[in-house]
């Protein structure tokens, strides 16, 4: 740590000392994410770093639907879980291992990565379940919009 570090109040009475270069990057992150305070951004990024440390195949990205967990270099965790639950609903007689294998074969996602998505979901079910609900809602709205546009033609 350099001697030019700054204290930043992160949560209540807790204070964190950031290296000036780290603080610059954190401030740049805040500028790129309107609505986030320096404190909220610090909390978010520390939480994501801790989640990634616990789930090494999961990282976090920004996108049109917000910031989300995804498999490193692969699809979003919620998309993998949707594929698993859809397969299980369509093929209820399959064992969980067969469902995992089927999704792996049809998606070209390695079984280890699919298991990593399931483990992340087990630790953060509210987050992933909410993204699944939001995704289904967005798909339904897009489908209705498309149908409406094509009925006019």
Coordinates of C-alpha atoms in Angstrom, one line a residue, residues 5-63:
X5 CA -4.1 5.9 0.5
X6 CA -7.6 7.3 1.2
X7 CA -10.1 6.2 3.7
X8 CA -13.6 5.6 2.3
X9 CA -16.6 4.9 4.5
X10 CA -18.0 1.6 3.1
X11 CA -20.7 0.5 5.5
X12 CA -21.8 2.4 8.6
X13 CA -18.8 2.8 10.9
X14 CA -16.5 0.6 8.8
X15 CA -13.7 2.3 7.0
X16 CA -11.6 0.9 4.2
X17 CA -8.3 2.2 3.0
X18 CA -7.9 2.1 -0.8
X19 CA -4.7 2.6 -2.7
X20 CA -5.1 5.8 -4.9
X21 CA -5.0 3.8 -8.1
X22 CA -7.7 1.4 -6.8
X23 CA -9.8 4.4 -5.7
X24 CA -9.5 6.0 -9.2
X25 CA -10.7 2.7 -10.8
X26 CA -13.6 2.6 -8.2
X27 CA -14.6 6.2 -9.0
X28 CA -14.5 5.3 -12.7
X29 CA -16.7 2.3 -12.1
X30 CA -19.2 4.6 -10.2
X31 CA -19.2 7.1 -13.2
X32 CA -20.0 4.2 -15.5
X33 CA -22.9 3.0 -13.3
X34 CA -25.2 6.0 -12.6
X35 CA -27.1 5.6 -9.4
X36 CA -24.3 3.8 -7.5
X37 CA -22.5 5.7 -4.8
X38 CA -18.9 5.1 -4.1
X39 CA -19.9 3.1 -1.0
X40 CA -22.5 1.0 -2.9
X41 CA -20.0 0.3 -5.7
X42 CA -17.3 -0.8 -3.2
X43 CA -19.8 -3.1 -1.5
X44 CA -21.0 -4.6 -4.8
X45 CA -17.5 -5.2 -6.1
X46 CA -16.3 -6.7 -2.8
X47 CA -19.3 -8.9 -2.7
X48 CA -18.8 -10.1 -6.3
X49 CA -15.1 -10.7 -5.6
X50 CA -16.0 -12.9 -2.6
X51 CA -18.7 -14.7 -4.6
X52 CA -16.1 -15.4 -7.4
X53 CA -13.6 -16.6 -4.8
X54 CA -16.2 -19.1 -3.5
X55 CA -17.3 -20.0 -7.1
X56 CA -14.2 -19.7 -9.3
X57 CA -16.1 -20.4 -12.5
X58 CA -18.5 -17.5 -12.0
X59 CA -17.8 -13.9 -12.8
X60 CA -20.0 -10.8 -13.2
X61 CA -20.8 -8.7 -16.2
X62 CA -22.9 -5.7 -17.1
X63 CA -25.6 -5.9 -19.8

